[in-house]
mmCIF file of C-alpha atoms in Angstrom:
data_model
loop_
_atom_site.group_PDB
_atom_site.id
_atom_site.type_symbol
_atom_site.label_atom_id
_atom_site.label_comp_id
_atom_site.label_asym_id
_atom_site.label_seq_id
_atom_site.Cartn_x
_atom_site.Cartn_y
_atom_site.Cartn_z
ATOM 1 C CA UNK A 37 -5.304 8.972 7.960
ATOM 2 C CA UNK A 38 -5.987 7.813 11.547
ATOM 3 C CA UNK A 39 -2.306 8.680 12.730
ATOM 4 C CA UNK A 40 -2.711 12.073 11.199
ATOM 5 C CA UNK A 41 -5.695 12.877 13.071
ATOM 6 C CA UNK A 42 -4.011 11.283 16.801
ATOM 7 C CA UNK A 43 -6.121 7.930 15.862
ATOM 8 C CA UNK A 44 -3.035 6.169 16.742
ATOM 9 C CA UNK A 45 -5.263 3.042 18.031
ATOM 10 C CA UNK A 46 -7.227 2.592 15.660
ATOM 11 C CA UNK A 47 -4.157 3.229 13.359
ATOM 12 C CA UNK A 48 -2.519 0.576 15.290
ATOM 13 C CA UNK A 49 -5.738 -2.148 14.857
ATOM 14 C CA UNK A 50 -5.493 -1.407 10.833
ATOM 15 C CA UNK A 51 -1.785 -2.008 10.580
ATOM 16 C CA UNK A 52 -2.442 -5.184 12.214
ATOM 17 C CA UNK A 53 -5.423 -5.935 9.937
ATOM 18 C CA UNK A 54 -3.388 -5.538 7.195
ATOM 19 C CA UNK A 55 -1.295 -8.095 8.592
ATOM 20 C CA UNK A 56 -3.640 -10.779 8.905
ATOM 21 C CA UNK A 57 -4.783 -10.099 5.585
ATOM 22 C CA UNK A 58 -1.255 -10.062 4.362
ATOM 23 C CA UNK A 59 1.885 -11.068 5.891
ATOM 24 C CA UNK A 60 3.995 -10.016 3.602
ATOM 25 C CA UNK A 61 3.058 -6.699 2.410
ATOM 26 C CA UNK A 62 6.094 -4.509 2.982
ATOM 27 C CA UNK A 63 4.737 -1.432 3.702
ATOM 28 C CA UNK A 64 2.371 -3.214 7.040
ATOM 29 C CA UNK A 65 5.982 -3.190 9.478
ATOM 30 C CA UNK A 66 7.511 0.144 8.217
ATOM 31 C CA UNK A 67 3.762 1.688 8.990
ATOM 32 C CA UNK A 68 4.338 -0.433 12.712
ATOM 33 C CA UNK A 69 7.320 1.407 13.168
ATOM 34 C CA UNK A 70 5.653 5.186 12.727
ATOM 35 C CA UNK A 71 2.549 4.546 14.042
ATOM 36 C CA UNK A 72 4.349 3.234 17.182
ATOM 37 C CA UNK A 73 7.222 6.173 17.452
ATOM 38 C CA UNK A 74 3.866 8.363 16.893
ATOM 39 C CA UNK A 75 2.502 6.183 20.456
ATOM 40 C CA UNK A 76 6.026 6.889 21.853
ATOM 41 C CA UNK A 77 6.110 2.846 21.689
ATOM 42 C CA UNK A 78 10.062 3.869 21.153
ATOM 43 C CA UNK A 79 11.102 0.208 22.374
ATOM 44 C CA UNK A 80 8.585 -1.439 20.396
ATOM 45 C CA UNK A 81 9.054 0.833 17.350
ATOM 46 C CA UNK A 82 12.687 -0.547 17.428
ATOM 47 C CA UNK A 83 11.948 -4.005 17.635
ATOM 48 C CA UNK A 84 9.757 -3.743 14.072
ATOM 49 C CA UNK A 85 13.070 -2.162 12.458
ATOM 50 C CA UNK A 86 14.309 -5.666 11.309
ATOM 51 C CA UNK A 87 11.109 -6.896 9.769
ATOM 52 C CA UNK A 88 10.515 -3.528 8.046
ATOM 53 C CA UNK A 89 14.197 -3.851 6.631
ATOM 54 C CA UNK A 90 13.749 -7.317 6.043
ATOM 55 C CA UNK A 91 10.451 -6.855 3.625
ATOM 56 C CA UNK A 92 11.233 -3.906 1.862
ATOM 57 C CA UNK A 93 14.992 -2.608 2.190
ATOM 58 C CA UNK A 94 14.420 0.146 -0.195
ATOM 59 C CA UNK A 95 11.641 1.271 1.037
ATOM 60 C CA UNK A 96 12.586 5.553 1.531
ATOM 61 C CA UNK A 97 9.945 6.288 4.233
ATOM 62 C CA UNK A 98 10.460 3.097 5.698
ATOM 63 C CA UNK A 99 14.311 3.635 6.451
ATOM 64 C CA UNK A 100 13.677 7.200 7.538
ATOM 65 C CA UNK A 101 10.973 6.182 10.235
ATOM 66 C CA UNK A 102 13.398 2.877 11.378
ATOM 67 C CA UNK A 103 16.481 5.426 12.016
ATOM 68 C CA UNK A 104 14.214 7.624 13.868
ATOM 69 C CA UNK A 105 12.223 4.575 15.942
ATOM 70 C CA UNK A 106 16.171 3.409 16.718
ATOM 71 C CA UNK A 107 17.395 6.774 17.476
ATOM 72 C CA UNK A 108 14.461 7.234 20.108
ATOM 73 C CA UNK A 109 14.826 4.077 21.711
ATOM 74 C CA UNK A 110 18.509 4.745 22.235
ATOM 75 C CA UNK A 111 20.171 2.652 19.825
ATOM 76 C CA UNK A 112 22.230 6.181 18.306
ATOM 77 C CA UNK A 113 24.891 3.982 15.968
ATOM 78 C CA UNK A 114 22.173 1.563 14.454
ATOM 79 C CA UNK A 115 19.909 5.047 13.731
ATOM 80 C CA UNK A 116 22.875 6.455 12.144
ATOM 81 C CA UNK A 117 23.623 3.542 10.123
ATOM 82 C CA UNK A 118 20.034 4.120 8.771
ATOM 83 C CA UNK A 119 20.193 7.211 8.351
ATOM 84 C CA UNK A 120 23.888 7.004 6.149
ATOM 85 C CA UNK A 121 22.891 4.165 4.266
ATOM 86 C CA UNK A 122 19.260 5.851 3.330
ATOM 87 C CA UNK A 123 21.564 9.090 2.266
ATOM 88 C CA UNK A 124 24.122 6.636 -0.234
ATOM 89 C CA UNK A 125 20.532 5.260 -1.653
ATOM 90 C CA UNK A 126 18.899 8.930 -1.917
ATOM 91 C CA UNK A 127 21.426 11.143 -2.326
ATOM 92 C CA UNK A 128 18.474 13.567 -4.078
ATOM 93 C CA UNK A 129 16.507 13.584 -0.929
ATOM 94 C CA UNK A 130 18.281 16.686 1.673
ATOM 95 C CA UNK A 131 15.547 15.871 4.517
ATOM 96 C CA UNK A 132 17.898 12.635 5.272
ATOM 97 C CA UNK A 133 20.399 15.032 5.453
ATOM 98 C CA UNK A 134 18.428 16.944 8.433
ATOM 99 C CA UNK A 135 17.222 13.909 9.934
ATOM 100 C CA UNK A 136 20.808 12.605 10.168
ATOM 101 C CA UNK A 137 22.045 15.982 11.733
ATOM 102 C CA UNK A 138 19.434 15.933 14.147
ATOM 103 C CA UNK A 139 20.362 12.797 15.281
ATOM 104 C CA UNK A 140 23.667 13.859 15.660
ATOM 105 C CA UNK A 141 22.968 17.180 17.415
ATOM 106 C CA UNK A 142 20.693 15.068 19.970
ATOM 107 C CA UNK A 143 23.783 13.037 20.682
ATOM 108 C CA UNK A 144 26.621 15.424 21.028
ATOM 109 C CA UNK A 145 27.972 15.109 18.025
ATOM 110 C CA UNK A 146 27.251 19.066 16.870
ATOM 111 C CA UNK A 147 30.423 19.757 14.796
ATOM 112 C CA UNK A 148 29.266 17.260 12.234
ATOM 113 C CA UNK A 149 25.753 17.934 12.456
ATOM 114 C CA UNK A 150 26.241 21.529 11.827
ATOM 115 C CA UNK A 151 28.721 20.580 8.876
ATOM 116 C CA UNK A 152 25.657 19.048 7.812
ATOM 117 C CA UNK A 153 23.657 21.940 7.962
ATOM 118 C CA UNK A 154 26.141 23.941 6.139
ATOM 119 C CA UNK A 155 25.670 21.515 2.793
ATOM 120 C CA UNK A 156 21.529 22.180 3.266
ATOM 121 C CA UNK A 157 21.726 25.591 3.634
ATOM 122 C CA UNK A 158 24.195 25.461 0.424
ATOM 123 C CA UNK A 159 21.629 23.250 -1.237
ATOM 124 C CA UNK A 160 18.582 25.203 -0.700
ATOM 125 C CA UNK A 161 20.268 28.052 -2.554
ATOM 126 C CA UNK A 162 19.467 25.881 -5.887
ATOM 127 C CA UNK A 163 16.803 23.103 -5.034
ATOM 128 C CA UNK A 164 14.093 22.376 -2.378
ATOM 129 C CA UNK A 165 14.934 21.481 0.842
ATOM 130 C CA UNK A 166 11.781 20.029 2.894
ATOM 131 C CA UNK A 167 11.557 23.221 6.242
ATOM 132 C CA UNK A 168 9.928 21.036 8.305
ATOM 133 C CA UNK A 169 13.117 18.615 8.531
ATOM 134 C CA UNK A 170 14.994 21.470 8.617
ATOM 135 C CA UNK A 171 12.652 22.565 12.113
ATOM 136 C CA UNK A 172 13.639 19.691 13.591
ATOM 137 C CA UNK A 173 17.583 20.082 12.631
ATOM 138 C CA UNK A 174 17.796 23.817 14.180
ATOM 139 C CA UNK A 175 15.906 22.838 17.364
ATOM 140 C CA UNK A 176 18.150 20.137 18.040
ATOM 141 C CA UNK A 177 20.827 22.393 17.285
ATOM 142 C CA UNK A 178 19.485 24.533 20.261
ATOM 143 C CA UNK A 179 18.384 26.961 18.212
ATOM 144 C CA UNK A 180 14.877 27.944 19.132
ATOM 145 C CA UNK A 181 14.176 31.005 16.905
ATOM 146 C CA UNK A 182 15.679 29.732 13.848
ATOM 147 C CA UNK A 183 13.431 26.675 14.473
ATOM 148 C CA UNK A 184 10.340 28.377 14.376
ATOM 149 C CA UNK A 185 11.145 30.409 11.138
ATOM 150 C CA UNK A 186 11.891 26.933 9.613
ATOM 151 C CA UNK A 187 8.408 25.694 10.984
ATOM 152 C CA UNK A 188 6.528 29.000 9.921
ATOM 153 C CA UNK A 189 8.233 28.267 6.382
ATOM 154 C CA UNK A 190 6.641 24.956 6.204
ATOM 155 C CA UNK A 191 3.376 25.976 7.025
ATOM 156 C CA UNK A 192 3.917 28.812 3.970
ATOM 157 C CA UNK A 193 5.356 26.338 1.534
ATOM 158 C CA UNK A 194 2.238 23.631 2.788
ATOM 159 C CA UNK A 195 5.446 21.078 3.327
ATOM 160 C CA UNK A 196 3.861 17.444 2.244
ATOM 161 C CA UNK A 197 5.535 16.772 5.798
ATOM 162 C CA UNK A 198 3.807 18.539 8.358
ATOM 163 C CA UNK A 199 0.744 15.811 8.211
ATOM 164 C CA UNK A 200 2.797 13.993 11.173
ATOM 165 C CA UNK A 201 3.025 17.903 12.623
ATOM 166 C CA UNK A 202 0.252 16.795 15.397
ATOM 167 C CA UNK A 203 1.886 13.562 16.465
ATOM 168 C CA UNK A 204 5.317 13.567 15.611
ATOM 169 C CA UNK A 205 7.470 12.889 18.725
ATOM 170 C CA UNK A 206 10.403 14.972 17.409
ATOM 171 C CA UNK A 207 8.332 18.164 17.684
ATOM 172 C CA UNK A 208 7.368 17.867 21.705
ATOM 173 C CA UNK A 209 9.871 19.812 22.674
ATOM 174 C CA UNK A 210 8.451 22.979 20.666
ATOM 175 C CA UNK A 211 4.487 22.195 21.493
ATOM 176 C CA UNK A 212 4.904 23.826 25.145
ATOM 177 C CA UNK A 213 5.891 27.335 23.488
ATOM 178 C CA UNK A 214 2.752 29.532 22.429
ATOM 179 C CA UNK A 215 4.314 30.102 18.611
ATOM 180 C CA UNK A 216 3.871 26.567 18.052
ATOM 181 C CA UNK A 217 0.342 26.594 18.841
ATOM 182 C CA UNK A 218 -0.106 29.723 16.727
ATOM 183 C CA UNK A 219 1.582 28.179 13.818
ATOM 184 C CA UNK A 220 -0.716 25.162 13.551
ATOM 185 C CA UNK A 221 -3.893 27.118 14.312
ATOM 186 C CA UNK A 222 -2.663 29.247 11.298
ATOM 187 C CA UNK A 223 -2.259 25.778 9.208
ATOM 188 C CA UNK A 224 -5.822 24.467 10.565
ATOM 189 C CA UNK A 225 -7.240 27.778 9.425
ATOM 190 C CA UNK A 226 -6.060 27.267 6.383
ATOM 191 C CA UNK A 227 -7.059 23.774 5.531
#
């Protein structure tokens, strides 16, 4: 609750509370690792990976926010390891599948990304496929418009996802452009 409302200290002091209280909870080190990529702690972020791993392997949420934290600290072959492995484990889950691409598409890699892309877009013709993942994906793919319509689909379909929308690292490079602002007064408004 405090991360979604840019509490990220205070979000910070109750992941360590939780801690103290318990060591070995396993979701206290994959929450380290968002709250931190939230603080643009990329570094740090990255250096809770192997604890988060360690505690709760499985964990879906956890593995997506350790590829990302690894990705942004510039460690591109450990995040796509994540992000491959978490895909074998959920092969149900197509945001992975954007994540992954983004990745890719961040690091030059755009033939494969946009192979990617291609399977989503095939997959969406039969199941759900999360639009705020799939924001991320076309941005990264340079593609600004198509982007937006993604993000303006999330905010119609109420995507679970766009809680982080306020904090999320991976959207900075849209909050300078006025439809981005309109889109989440639009989601504020109504809330």
């Amino acid at each position: 609750v405090y991360a979604t409302m840019n509490r990220l200290d205070d979000a910070l002091d109750v992941v360590h509370q939780a801690q103290n209280v318990d060591p070995l909870w396993p979701l206290w080190p994959a929450t380290e690792v968002i709250i931190r990529f939230c603080r643009r702690e990329f570094d740090e972020a990255a250096g809770c990976v192997k604890k988060a791993l360690e505690l709760h392997p499985y964990l879906l949420l956890g593995r997506a926010f350790c590829a990302q934290a690894l990705e942004y600290a510039g460690r591109t072959d450990e995040a796509l390891a994540q992000y491959r492995f978490a895909r074998v484990v959920y092969p149900d889950i197509p945001w992975l599948g954007a994540l992954e691409a983004a990745c890719l598409a961040r690091n030059g890699q755009t033939k494969e990304a946009r192979k990617i892309l291609e399977e989503l877009q095939l997959r969406r013709k039969i199941e759900y496929v999360d639009a705020y993942y799939m924001t991320l994906l076309m941005e990264a793919l340079g593609k600004r418009t198509e982007a937006f319509r993604e993000l303006e689909r999330a905010v119609t379909e109420n995507s679970a996802s766009l809680y982080i929308l306020d904090v999320d690292p991976q959207m900075d490079s849209l909050r300078s452009d006025p439809r981005f602002s309109a889109l989440r007064g639009k989601l504020h408004a109504a809330a």
